[in-house]
Tab-separated table of C-alpha atoms and ligand atoms in Angstrom:
chain	number	residue	atom	x	y	z
H	1	UNK	CA	-92.143	157.893	25.032
H	2	UNK	CA	-92.122	158.943	21.361
H	3	UNK	CA	-89.436	161.918	21.657
H	4	UNK	CA	-86.792	158.572	23.491
H	5	UNK	CA	-88.057	156.171	20.349
H	6	UNK	CA	-87.491	159.559	18.100
H	7	UNK	CA	-84.054	160.140	19.632
H	8	UNK	CA	-83.444	156.606	19.198
H	9	UNK	CA	-84.421	156.106	15.356
H	10	UNK	CA	-82.310	159.460	14.505
H	11	UNK	CA	-79.005	158.632	16.563
H	12	UNK	CA	-79.087	155.441	14.294
H	13	UNK	CA	-80.376	156.831	10.826
H	14	UNK	CA	-76.530	158.691	11.693
H	15	UNK	CA	-74.695	155.229	12.319
H	16	UNK	CA	-76.408	154.110	8.725
H	17	UNK	CA	-75.889	157.246	7.222
H	18	UNK	CA	-71.965	157.160	8.470
H	19	UNK	CA	-72.338	153.088	6.990
H	20	UNK	CA	-73.396	153.652	3.606
H	21	UNK	CA	-70.753	156.160	3.235
H	22	UNK	CA	-67.753	153.538	4.178
H	23	UNK	CA	-70.391	151.598	1.644
H	24	UNK	CA	-70.391	153.956	-1.146
H	25	UNK	CA	-66.440	154.465	-0.667
H	26	UNK	CA	-65.745	150.590	-0.695
H	27	UNK	CA	-68.153	150.510	-4.389
H	28	UNK	CA	-65.669	153.558	-5.992
H	29	UNK	CA	-62.771	151.700	-4.870
H	30	UNK	CA	-64.060	148.657	-6.343
H	31	UNK	CA	-65.759	150.073	-9.742
H	32	UNK	CA	-64.029	153.885	-10.108
H	33	UNK	CA	-61.024	154.579	-7.892
H	34	UNK	CA	-57.250	155.135	-10.083
H	35	UNK	CA	-55.041	152.858	-8.354
H	36	UNK	CA	-52.996	155.181	-6.748
H	37	UNK	CA	-55.817	156.679	-4.526
H	38	UNK	CA	-56.167	152.599	-2.356
H	39	UNK	CA	-53.218	154.052	0.358
H	40	UNK	CA	-55.258	157.043	1.716
H	41	UNK	CA	-58.953	154.874	0.597
H	42	UNK	CA	-57.847	152.716	3.631
H	43	UNK	CA	-57.524	155.277	5.977
H	44	UNK	CA	-61.191	156.883	5.183
H	45	UNK	CA	-62.364	153.296	5.626
H	46	UNK	CA	-60.750	153.108	8.835
H	47	UNK	CA	-62.137	155.972	10.142
H	48	UNK	CA	-65.649	156.231	9.041
H	49	UNK	CA	-66.415	152.588	10.431
H	50	UNK	CA	-64.715	153.447	13.405
H	51	UNK	CA	-67.099	156.442	13.697
H	52	UNK	CA	-70.531	154.134	12.593
H	53	UNK	CA	-68.797	151.495	15.490
H	54	UNK	CA	-68.189	153.924	18.610
H	55	UNK	CA	-71.861	155.619	17.848
H	56	UNK	CA	-73.855	152.747	17.545
H	57	UNK	CA	-71.995	151.063	21.074
H	58	UNK	CA	-72.185	154.360	22.779
H	59	UNK	CA	-73.870	154.065	26.369
H	60	UNK	CA	-77.112	156.949	24.833
H	61	UNK	CA	-77.749	154.265	22.859
H	62	UNK	CA	-77.717	151.239	25.392
H	63	UNK	CA	-79.854	154.203	27.571
H	64	UNK	CA	-82.644	154.734	25.348
H	65	UNK	CA	-82.907	151.395	24.548
H	66	UNK	CA	-83.085	150.314	28.134
H	67	UNK	CA	-85.884	153.245	28.248
H	68	UNK	CA	-88.147	151.634	25.624
H	69	UNK	CA	-88.269	148.168	26.548
H	70	UNK	CA	-91.977	149.051	28.109
H	71	UNK	CA	-92.909	151.449	24.913
H	72	UNK	CA	-91.621	148.354	22.530
H	73	UNK	CA	-94.086	145.762	24.521
H	74	UNK	CA	-97.172	148.253	23.368
H	75	UNK	CA	-95.821	148.288	19.791
H	76	UNK	CA	-97.338	145.517	17.499
H	77	UNK	CA	-94.286	143.080	17.037
H	78	UNK	CA	-94.482	143.259	13.244
H	79	UNK	CA	-95.080	146.920	13.277
H	80	UNK	CA	-92.068	148.980	11.518
H	81	UNK	CA	-91.100	150.539	15.281
H	82	UNK	CA	-91.034	147.578	17.517
H	83	UNK	CA	-88.705	146.091	14.790
H	84	UNK	CA	-86.245	148.615	15.072
H	85	UNK	CA	-85.996	148.690	18.958
H	86	UNK	CA	-85.782	144.710	18.973
H	87	UNK	CA	-83.096	144.769	16.097
H	88	UNK	CA	-80.892	147.567	17.810
H	89	UNK	CA	-80.892	146.012	20.436
H	90	UNK	CA	-79.722	142.556	19.587
H	91	UNK	CA	-77.069	144.061	18.046
H	92	UNK	CA	-75.937	146.686	20.357
H	93	UNK	CA	-75.979	143.906	23.015
H	94	UNK	CA	-73.782	141.866	20.067
H	95	UNK	CA	-71.413	143.941	19.329
H	96	UNK	CA	-70.878	145.495	22.730
H	97	UNK	CA	-69.046	142.466	23.281
H	98	UNK	CA	-66.394	142.175	21.419
H	99	UNK	CA	-64.079	144.548	22.998
H	100	UNK	CA	-62.289	147.831	21.061
H	101	UNK	CA	-58.890	146.306	20.896
H	102	UNK	CA	-59.753	142.751	19.928
H	103	UNK	CA	-61.651	144.212	16.510
H	104	UNK	CA	-58.888	146.580	15.456
H	105	UNK	CA	-56.601	143.555	15.980
H	106	UNK	CA	-58.486	141.303	13.627
H	107	UNK	CA	-58.847	143.955	11.113
H	108	UNK	CA	-55.587	144.906	10.999
H	109	UNK	CA	-54.405	140.871	11.250
H	110	UNK	CA	-56.682	140.988	8.306
H	111	UNK	CA	-54.938	143.155	5.785
H	112	UNK	CA	-52.364	141.505	6.136
H	113	UNK	CA	-53.278	138.549	5.347
H	114	UNK	CA	-54.738	139.625	2.635
H	115	UNK	CA	-51.530	140.987	1.116
H	116	UNK	CA	-50.216	137.778	2.101
H	117	UNK	CA	-52.826	135.923	0.553
H	118	UNK	CA	-52.251	137.875	-2.507
H	119	UNK	CA	-48.927	136.922	-2.802
H	120	UNK	CA	-49.491	133.333	-1.953
H	121	UNK	CA	-51.915	132.950	-4.849
H	122	UNK	CA	-49.719	134.863	-7.050
H	123	UNK	CA	-46.829	131.830	-6.561
H	124	UNK	CA	-48.880	129.236	-5.788
H	125	UNK	CA	-47.013	128.958	-2.323
H	126	UNK	CA	-49.467	128.304	0.921
H	127	UNK	CA	-46.448	128.511	3.437
H	128	UNK	CA	-46.319	131.941	2.688
H	129	UNK	CA	-50.418	132.879	3.270
H	130	UNK	CA	-50.286	129.917	6.831
H	131	UNK	CA	-48.647	132.213	9.444
H	132	UNK	CA	-50.594	134.849	8.821
H	133	UNK	CA	-54.288	132.526	8.228
H	134	UNK	CA	-52.528	130.711	11.844
H	135	UNK	CA	-53.004	134.380	12.982
H	136	UNK	CA	-56.510	134.876	11.965
H	137	UNK	CA	-57.742	131.572	13.444
H	138	UNK	CA	-56.013	132.778	16.272
H	139	UNK	CA	-58.497	135.870	17.032
H	140	UNK	CA	-61.325	134.220	15.467
H	141	UNK	CA	-61.108	132.132	18.846
H	142	UNK	CA	-60.500	134.944	20.972
H	143	UNK	CA	-63.681	136.318	19.395
H	144	UNK	CA	-65.789	133.046	19.775
H	145	UNK	CA	-64.792	132.960	23.029
H	146	UNK	CA	-66.810	136.175	23.572
H	147	UNK	CA	-69.904	134.776	23.220
H	148	UNK	CA	-70.020	132.008	25.725
H	149	UNK	CA	-73.507	131.493	25.023
H	150	UNK	CA	-72.442	129.676	21.956
H	151	UNK	CA	-70.988	126.081	22.968
H	152	UNK	CA	-69.513	125.459	19.705
H	153	UNK	CA	-67.281	128.478	19.181
H	154	UNK	CA	-67.866	127.939	15.259
H	155	UNK	CA	-71.631	128.364	15.980
H	156	UNK	CA	-70.414	132.173	17.171
H	157	UNK	CA	-68.840	133.029	14.045
H	158	UNK	CA	-71.696	131.252	11.611
H	159	UNK	CA	-74.191	133.886	13.688
H	160	UNK	CA	-71.882	136.772	11.873
H	161	UNK	CA	-73.794	135.881	8.785
H	162	UNK	CA	-76.677	133.778	9.728
H	163	UNK	CA	-77.728	134.800	13.000
H	164	UNK	CA	-79.590	132.008	15.032
H	165	UNK	CA	-78.128	128.928	12.497
H	166	UNK	CA	-76.041	125.832	14.324
H	167	UNK	CA	-73.100	124.028	12.863
H	168	UNK	CA	-75.368	121.134	13.614
H	169	UNK	CA	-77.842	122.291	11.628
H	170	UNK	CA	-75.679	122.967	8.607
H	171	UNK	CA	-73.814	119.355	8.989
H	172	UNK	CA	-77.253	117.591	8.962
H	173	UNK	CA	-78.727	118.987	5.853
H	174	UNK	CA	-74.726	118.737	4.167
H	175	UNK	CA	-74.784	115.021	4.909
H	176	UNK	CA	-77.641	114.565	3.065
H	177	UNK	CA	-76.911	116.604	0.061
H	178	UNK	CA	-73.766	114.507	0.266
H	179	UNK	CA	-76.067	111.786	-0.306
H	180	UNK	CA	-77.149	112.612	-3.908
H	181	UNK	CA	-74.743	115.152	-5.304
H	182	UNK	CA	-71.632	112.772	-5.292
H	183	UNK	CA	-73.972	110.427	-7.539
H	184	UNK	CA	-75.264	113.075	-9.507
H	185	UNK	CA	-71.652	114.396	-10.428
H	186	UNK	CA	-70.497	111.032	-11.696
H	187	UNK	CA	-73.523	110.454	-13.878
H	188	UNK	CA	-72.370	113.982	-15.442
H	189	UNK	CA	-68.740	113.281	-15.586
H	190	UNK	CA	-69.482	109.819	-17.493
H	191	UNK	CA	-72.260	111.090	-20.210
H	192	UNK	CA	-70.002	114.600	-20.707
H	193	UNK	CA	-70.947	114.871	-24.376
H	194	UNK	CA	-74.942	114.843	-23.834
H	195	UNK	CA	-74.248	118.488	-23.055
H	196	UNK	CA	-72.473	121.041	-25.443
H	197	UNK	CA	-72.074	124.510	-24.870
H	198	UNK	CA	-69.828	126.130	-28.205
H	199	UNK	CA	-72.608	128.796	-28.480
H	200	UNK	CA	-71.185	130.585	-25.849
H	201	UNK	CA	-67.659	130.815	-26.863
H	202	UNK	CA	-66.034	132.838	-29.314
H	203	UNK	CA	-65.915	136.482	-29.587
H	204	UNK	CA	-68.382	138.877	-27.896
H	205	UNK	CA	-66.650	142.869	-27.320
H	206	UNK	CA	-68.026	144.005	-23.876
H	207	UNK	CA	-69.877	147.050	-25.209
H	208	UNK	CA	-72.387	144.400	-26.744
H	209	UNK	CA	-72.301	141.984	-23.341
H	210	UNK	CA	-73.316	145.327	-21.444
H	211	UNK	CA	-76.227	145.883	-24.219
H	212	UNK	CA	-77.278	142.963	-23.870
H	213	UNK	CA	-76.887	142.089	-19.969
H	214	UNK	CA	-78.849	145.485	-19.285
H	215	UNK	CA	-81.693	144.737	-22.103
H	216	UNK	CA	-82.110	141.245	-19.898
H	217	UNK	CA	-82.235	143.067	-16.256
H	218	UNK	CA	-84.400	146.015	-17.343
H	219	UNK	CA	-87.115	143.113	-17.838
H	220	UNK	CA	-86.386	141.726	-14.202
H	221	UNK	CA	-86.683	145.082	-12.914
H	222	UNK	CA	-83.279	147.062	-13.160
H	223	UNK	CA	-84.281	150.535	-13.171
H	224	UNK	CA	-81.794	153.124	-14.935
H	225	UNK	CA	-83.284	156.042	-13.113
H	226	UNK	CA	-82.422	154.198	-9.609
H	227	UNK	CA	-79.993	151.396	-10.589
H	228	UNK	CA	-76.074	151.337	-12.635
H	229	UNK	CA	-73.708	148.552	-14.023
H	230	UNK	CA	-70.542	148.827	-13.741
H	231	UNK	CA	-67.040	146.936	-13.881
H	232	UNK	CA	-65.652	145.356	-10.537
H	233	UNK	CA	-63.044	142.395	-10.864
H	234	UNK	CA	-65.347	140.347	-9.000
H	235	UNK	CA	-68.920	141.198	-9.303
H	236	UNK	CA	-71.380	142.229	-6.355
H	237	UNK	CA	-74.127	144.726	-6.139
H	238	UNK	CA	-74.364	147.373	-3.343
H	239	UNK	CA	-77.167	149.885	-2.156
H	240	UNK	CA	-76.847	153.199	-0.947
H	241	UNK	CA	-80.553	153.704	-0.534
H	242	UNK	CA	-83.869	151.708	-2.293
H	243	UNK	CA	-83.464	154.209	-5.102
H	244	UNK	CA	-79.805	153.997	-6.196
H	245	UNK	CA	-78.339	150.037	-6.462
H	246	UNK	CA	-75.095	149.867	-7.727
H	247	UNK	CA	-74.630	146.224	-9.458
H	248	UNK	CA	-71.121	145.100	-11.149
H	249	UNK	CA	-69.995	142.458	-13.892
H	250	UNK	CA	-67.083	142.123	-15.520
H	251	UNK	CA	-66.768	141.030	-18.856
H	252	UNK	CA	-64.705	137.793	-20.507
H	253	UNK	CA	-64.753	139.133	-24.144
H	254	UNK	CA	-64.573	135.020	-24.916
H	255	UNK	CA	-67.253	133.687	-23.022
H	256	UNK	CA	-70.571	135.450	-23.082
H	257	UNK	CA	-72.226	132.950	-20.094
H	258	UNK	CA	-70.127	134.645	-17.508
H	259	UNK	CA	-71.275	138.483	-17.933
H	260	UNK	CA	-74.963	137.335	-18.547
H	261	UNK	CA	-75.295	135.192	-15.670
H	262	UNK	CA	-73.433	137.634	-13.423
H	263	UNK	CA	-75.806	140.374	-14.532
H	264	UNK	CA	-78.566	138.243	-13.521
H	265	UNK	CA	-77.055	137.175	-10.507
H	266	UNK	CA	-76.370	140.431	-8.994
H	267	UNK	CA	-79.483	141.673	-10.382
H	268	UNK	CA	-81.255	139.232	-7.719
H	269	UNK	CA	-79.595	140.786	-4.900
H	270	UNK	CA	-80.425	144.316	-6.187
H	271	UNK	CA	-83.894	143.402	-6.288
H	272	UNK	CA	-83.943	142.498	-3.276
H	273	UNK	CA	-82.558	145.516	-1.591
H	274	UNK	CA	-84.960	148.091	-3.865
H	275	UNK	CA	-87.626	145.730	-2.649
H	276	UNK	CA	-87.157	146.743	1.229
H	277	UNK	CA	-90.157	149.266	2.164
H	278	UNK	CA	-89.186	152.606	1.794
H	279	UNK	CA	-91.030	153.168	5.448
H	280	UNK	CA	-87.017	151.461	6.729
H	281	UNK	CA	-84.907	153.798	4.363
H	282	UNK	CA	-81.654	155.274	6.299
H	283	UNK	CA	-82.474	152.236	9.140
H	284	UNK	CA	-80.408	149.582	10.303
H	285	UNK	CA	-83.429	147.414	9.209
H	286	UNK	CA	-83.231	148.834	5.720
H	287	UNK	CA	-80.962	145.279	4.171
H	288	UNK	CA	-81.744	141.521	3.463
H	289	UNK	CA	-82.325	139.419	6.230
H	290	UNK	CA	-79.319	137.164	6.121
H	291	UNK	CA	-76.693	136.023	3.560
H	292	UNK	CA	-78.360	132.750	2.457
H	293	UNK	CA	-81.490	134.849	2.138
H	294	UNK	CA	-80.072	137.356	0.071
H	295	UNK	CA	-78.180	134.291	-1.962
H	296	UNK	CA	-81.320	133.065	-2.264
H	297	UNK	CA	-82.585	135.671	-4.708
H	298	UNK	CA	-79.603	135.994	-6.409
H	299	UNK	CA	-79.689	131.965	-7.155
H	300	UNK	CA	-83.544	132.672	-7.620
H	301	UNK	CA	-82.981	134.988	-10.693
H	302	UNK	CA	-80.028	133.222	-12.346
H	303	UNK	CA	-80.667	130.122	-11.688
H	304	UNK	CA	-84.095	129.327	-11.598
H	305	UNK	CA	-85.414	132.034	-14.419
H	306	UNK	CA	-82.339	132.471	-16.214
H	307	UNK	CA	-81.699	128.703	-16.958
H	308	UNK	CA	-85.276	127.644	-17.617
H	309	UNK	CA	-86.290	126.553	-20.820
H	310	UNK	CA	-89.366	129.716	-20.941
H	311	UNK	CA	-86.757	132.866	-20.065
H	312	UNK	CA	-84.788	130.939	-23.046
H	313	UNK	CA	-88.048	131.605	-25.726
H	314	UNK	CA	-88.036	134.969	-24.520
H	315	UNK	CA	-84.398	136.130	-24.023
H	316	UNK	CA	-83.448	134.630	-27.428
H	317	UNK	CA	-84.329	136.922	-29.775
H	318	UNK	CA	-82.789	139.291	-27.915
H	319	UNK	CA	-79.238	137.761	-27.626
H	320	UNK	CA	-79.616	136.871	-31.770
H	321	UNK	CA	-80.374	141.193	-32.237
H	322	UNK	CA	-77.034	141.873	-30.037
H	323	UNK	CA	-75.040	138.903	-31.611
H	324	UNK	CA	-76.560	137.903	-35.011
H	325	UNK	CA	-73.341	136.561	-36.736
H	326	UNK	CA	-73.047	134.146	-33.406
H	327	UNK	CA	-77.048	133.529	-32.303
H	328	UNK	CA	-79.091	133.928	-35.754
H	329	UNK	CA	-78.531	130.265	-36.376
H	330	UNK	CA	-79.224	128.943	-33.217
H	331	UNK	CA	-81.913	127.030	-31.614
H	332	UNK	CA	-83.712	127.348	-28.117
H	333	UNK	CA	-83.248	123.687	-27.394
H	334	UNK	CA	-79.216	124.127	-27.969
H	335	UNK	CA	-78.724	127.412	-26.266
H	336	UNK	CA	-81.022	126.041	-22.925
H	337	UNK	CA	-78.533	123.169	-22.855
H	338	UNK	CA	-75.444	124.914	-22.882
H	339	UNK	CA	-76.419	126.947	-20.529
H	340	UNK	CA	-77.218	124.063	-18.198
H	341	UNK	CA	-73.169	122.486	-19.347
H	342	UNK	CA	-72.744	120.693	-15.836
H	343	UNK	CA	-69.401	119.212	-15.115
H	344	UNK	CA	-66.862	119.136	-12.255
H	345	UNK	CA	-64.496	122.036	-11.984
H	346	UNK	CA	-61.462	123.208	-9.497
H	347	UNK	CA	-62.872	126.600	-9.114
H	348	UNK	CA	-65.614	127.433	-7.068
H	349	UNK	CA	-66.757	130.777	-8.422
H	350	UNK	CA	-67.267	128.876	-12.155
H	351	UNK	CA	-69.272	125.871	-10.803
H	352	UNK	CA	-72.177	125.023	-11.802
H	353	UNK	CA	-75.661	123.619	-10.392
H	354	UNK	CA	-74.532	120.617	-9.871
H	355	UNK	CA	-70.826	120.950	-8.313
H	356	UNK	CA	-71.273	124.140	-6.096
H	357	UNK	CA	-72.728	123.062	-3.213
H	358	UNK	CA	-69.746	120.565	-2.830
H	359	UNK	CA	-67.315	122.762	-3.469
H	360	UNK	CA	-68.965	124.544	0.151
H	361	UNK	CA	-69.475	121.218	1.928
H	362	UNK	CA	-65.327	121.227	1.516
H	363	UNK	CA	-64.875	124.613	3.385
H	364	UNK	CA	-67.414	123.905	5.744
H	365	UNK	CA	-65.956	120.465	7.067
H	366	UNK	CA	-62.101	122.154	6.745
H	367	UNK	CA	-63.337	125.159	8.559
H	368	UNK	CA	-64.689	123.697	11.312
H	369	UNK	CA	-61.685	121.515	11.753
H	370	UNK	CA	-59.437	124.158	12.073
H	371	UNK	CA	-61.887	126.171	14.669
H	372	UNK	CA	-62.114	122.935	16.417
H	373	UNK	CA	-58.086	122.505	16.453
H	374	UNK	CA	-58.420	119.029	14.998
H	375	UNK	CA	-56.814	119.839	11.899
H	376	UNK	CA	-53.366	121.485	11.959
H	377	UNK	CA	-52.922	124.494	9.922
H	378	UNK	CA	-49.700	123.163	7.557
H	379	UNK	CA	-51.877	120.407	7.057
H	380	UNK	CA	-54.436	122.330	5.198
H	381	UNK	CA	-53.472	121.980	1.426
H	382	UNK	CA	-53.166	117.940	1.782
H	383	UNK	CA	-57.182	117.850	3.717
H	384	UNK	CA	-58.264	120.235	0.848
H	385	UNK	CA	-56.888	117.955	-1.799
H	386	UNK	CA	-58.045	115.127	-0.359
H	387	UNK	CA	-62.018	116.405	-0.055
H	388	UNK	CA	-61.378	117.461	-3.518
H	389	UNK	CA	-60.906	114.225	-5.205
H	390	UNK	CA	-63.440	112.495	-2.762
H	391	UNK	CA	-66.041	115.234	-3.796
H	392	UNK	CA	-65.180	115.601	-6.955
H	393	UNK	CA	-62.678	113.664	-8.327
H	394	UNK	CA	-60.455	116.108	-9.573
H	395	UNK	CA	-56.757	116.599	-7.475
H	396	UNK	CA	-55.852	120.753	-7.820
H	397	UNK	CA	-52.120	120.925	-10.061
H	398	UNK	CA	-51.234	123.660	-7.090
H	399	UNK	CA	-52.484	125.754	-4.477
H	400	UNK	CA	-53.664	128.565	-6.230
H	401	UNK	CA	-56.467	126.336	-7.820
H	402	UNK	CA	-56.512	124.938	-4.635
H	403	UNK	CA	-56.746	125.739	-1.051
H	404	UNK	CA	-55.440	129.811	-1.824
H	405	UNK	CA	-58.326	130.379	-4.711
H	406	UNK	CA	-60.761	132.146	-2.140
H	407	UNK	CA	-60.245	135.699	-0.553
H	408	UNK	CA	-62.372	135.102	2.699
H	409	UNK	CA	-60.225	133.157	5.183
H	410	UNK	CA	-57.546	135.927	4.093
H	411	UNK	CA	-60.197	138.157	5.630
H	412	UNK	CA	-60.917	135.903	8.657
H	413	UNK	CA	-64.767	135.263	7.220
H	414	UNK	CA	-65.313	131.977	8.673
H	415	UNK	CA	-68.734	130.757	8.405
H	416	UNK	CA	-69.668	132.494	5.748
H	417	UNK	CA	-69.133	129.580	2.941
H	418	UNK	CA	-72.303	127.575	4.100
H	419	UNK	CA	-74.362	130.807	3.255
H	420	UNK	CA	-73.886	130.281	-0.451
H	421	UNK	CA	-75.249	126.524	-0.512
H	422	UNK	CA	-78.007	127.639	1.744
H	423	UNK	CA	-78.933	130.298	-0.816
H	424	UNK	CA	-79.180	127.178	-3.348
H	425	UNK	CA	-81.353	125.315	-1.115
H	426	UNK	CA	-84.076	128.375	-0.137
H	427	UNK	CA	-84.332	129.467	-3.546
H	428	UNK	CA	-85.818	126.202	-4.626
H	429	UNK	CA	-88.151	125.995	-1.717
H	430	UNK	CA	-89.174	129.496	-2.301
H	431	UNK	CA	-89.899	128.633	-6.392
H	432	UNK	CA	-91.623	125.220	-5.539
H	433	UNK	CA	-93.840	127.443	-2.744
H	434	UNK	CA	-94.818	130.334	-5.346
H	435	UNK	CA	-96.008	127.745	-8.113
H	436	UNK	CA	-99.506	127.909	-6.442
H	437	UNK	CA	-100.131	131.448	-6.454
H	438	UNK	CA	-98.778	132.160	-9.892
H	439	UNK	CA	-99.923	129.443	-12.213
H	440	UNK	CA	-99.148	131.364	-14.736
H	441	UNK	CA	-95.414	132.284	-14.326
H	442	UNK	CA	-93.926	129.830	-17.447
H	443	UNK	CA	-96.278	131.263	-19.808
H	444	UNK	CA	-95.124	135.297	-18.217
H	445	UNK	CA	-91.416	134.445	-18.299
H	446	UNK	CA	-91.858	132.915	-21.884
H	447	UNK	CA	-92.695	136.618	-22.944
H	448	UNK	CA	-90.598	138.200	-20.421
H	449	UNK	CA	-93.030	139.646	-18.225
H	450	UNK	CA	-91.413	138.899	-14.709
H	451	UNK	CA	-93.607	142.017	-12.751
H	452	UNK	CA	-96.005	138.962	-11.013
H	453	UNK	CA	-92.867	137.237	-10.109
H	454	UNK	CA	-91.060	140.096	-8.561
H	455	UNK	CA	-94.350	141.595	-6.584
H	456	UNK	CA	-94.853	138.284	-4.901
H	457	UNK	CA	-90.786	138.053	-4.016
H	458	UNK	CA	-91.584	141.917	-2.470
H	459	UNK	CA	-95.196	140.887	-0.265
H	460	UNK	CA	-93.802	137.331	0.961
H	461	UNK	CA	-89.803	138.934	1.644
H	462	UNK	CA	-88.047	141.576	0.115
H	463	UNK	CA	-90.557	144.424	2.121
H	464	UNK	CA	-89.913	143.169	5.532
H	465	UNK	CA	-85.806	143.855	5.268
H	466	UNK	CA	-84.307	142.888	8.477
H	467	UNK	CA	-87.376	142.811	10.419
H	468	UNK	CA	-87.739	139.519	11.349
H	469	UNK	CA	-85.036	136.802	12.495
H	470	UNK	CA	-84.197	134.625	9.041
H	471	UNK	CA	-85.783	132.027	10.369
H	472	UNK	CA	-89.146	134.084	10.857
H	473	UNK	CA	-88.689	135.054	7.548
H	474	UNK	CA	-87.633	132.251	5.587
H	475	UNK	CA	-91.124	130.969	7.856
H	476	UNK	CA	-92.924	133.320	5.661
H	477	UNK	CA	-91.363	133.048	2.205
H	478	UNK	CA	-90.693	129.462	1.430
H	479	UNK	CA	-94.303	127.751	4.416
H	480	UNK	CA	-91.267	126.239	6.243
H	481	UNK	CA	-87.942	125.849	7.663
H	482	UNK	CA	-85.149	124.814	5.939
H	483	UNK	CA	-85.064	121.228	3.790
H	484	UNK	CA	-82.634	120.238	0.989
H	485	UNK	CA	-85.392	118.052	-0.492
H	486	UNK	CA	-86.674	120.688	-2.892
H	487	UNK	CA	-83.383	121.254	-4.659
H	488	UNK	CA	-82.657	117.461	-4.310
H	489	UNK	CA	-85.497	116.961	-6.097
H	490	UNK	CA	-84.965	119.945	-8.573
H	491	UNK	CA	-81.087	118.709	-9.469
H	492	UNK	CA	-81.740	114.946	-10.015
H	493	UNK	CA	-84.617	116.030	-12.274
H	494	UNK	CA	-82.568	118.585	-14.328
H	495	UNK	CA	-79.351	116.256	-14.293
H	496	UNK	CA	-81.761	113.432	-15.542
H	497	UNK	CA	-83.311	115.459	-18.397
H	498	UNK	CA	-80.088	116.784	-19.991
H	499	UNK	CA	-77.912	113.678	-19.303
H	500	UNK	CA	-80.480	111.014	-19.566
H	501	UNK	CA	-81.376	108.752	-16.808
H	502	UNK	CA	-79.673	107.336	-13.968
H	503	UNK	CA	-80.104	103.837	-13.994
D	601	ZN	ZN1	-74.637	136.358	-4.758
């Protein structure tokens, strides 16, 4: 049976190599490529994606998977080989259900919608985007219908980003957040003067911001021999292997906090990818388990570490050495408070720990209404603004600052948003859990020693890659199922320590 397994593994590795080549071209497109490369690059990417897809759903793969059923059963389920067969079979069966013409039509509609969305946003005119959004939603419903095992079509969409999660589960968790978070927002809004973030505003040359970012994330685990940090308009992390991690960031020369926290955030994603077991290299298991688990890692390093008091004991001297004029006389308390400034804002990507989930809940609720046909798409801007008012007490001045701000819907990415909020919740579930095993964590962080934390995360989470389902993986790392309470306790305590007690 081993030669059958070897053939499967070799074939899947070739598919993976094609996907990685596409990923690298896409990284290049967003960081290095001169603008005139764009037209041909789209063709390169389309070819690589098509080849990878065709090779993956080839009848020969199905045949090999079929013949390996008893071999798989003979192996320990947690072994690399059994996991590879199991996950490959799940991916294979799923991808075989989608007709090639539908996938192609979705890709075409998405690239046309992307162009329309850019123009609509530039003109703050939703009407330009409307017909393209309607087409995307129509195709998403066709796509969801390929998976009749999901009674709710939204579940089929969610499954692409968070396998096994249902809209009902998300709704239950989000309803709980809605009981607590809006009152915290009202408290913070009423006590805005309590926290001042002026220290992060001024003039900070990009080159020095880069020096600072790298000085900090090298302590987290950024390895100059195996990692890069480049500039991209929308920061992201990607990898070609566990020893080739690509982070991106952007520099706002008048606001230091942006690149500082973006760097820590993307480093968290990078540490997850770098920490996958080397025995899984080049297989489809060599990546983070799901989007929410991935986001839990970026948020853990950005917020639980980067916005903590002990972190600033360690980091302030480094910040002072790079920006002596601005930070020479700033004390730890001031910079810690500034790093935790909270206020309701219109734009999701600029939102703080307190308001972020509310931006997501709004999108999740609107997506479900759209998919279930309960909201006519032409009424979307009004529905958006009403929820902004309800959850954050703000009304967007125009659609560019409202319904048109995110790229996701133009690409047909429905079901993606909830994973951001779930990542926030999971980050605190994990943080609570690791306190027992790392009693000296506070002291370690204040000395810039992050290896014990990184090792703990590596053993409980990173090394497994995609071997287990998101639910199983969450159980392993957090010791229980998804639970909003740790996050709400954390947030309530933090809001009160910064903005005064809520009476
Ligand atoms: Zn992220």
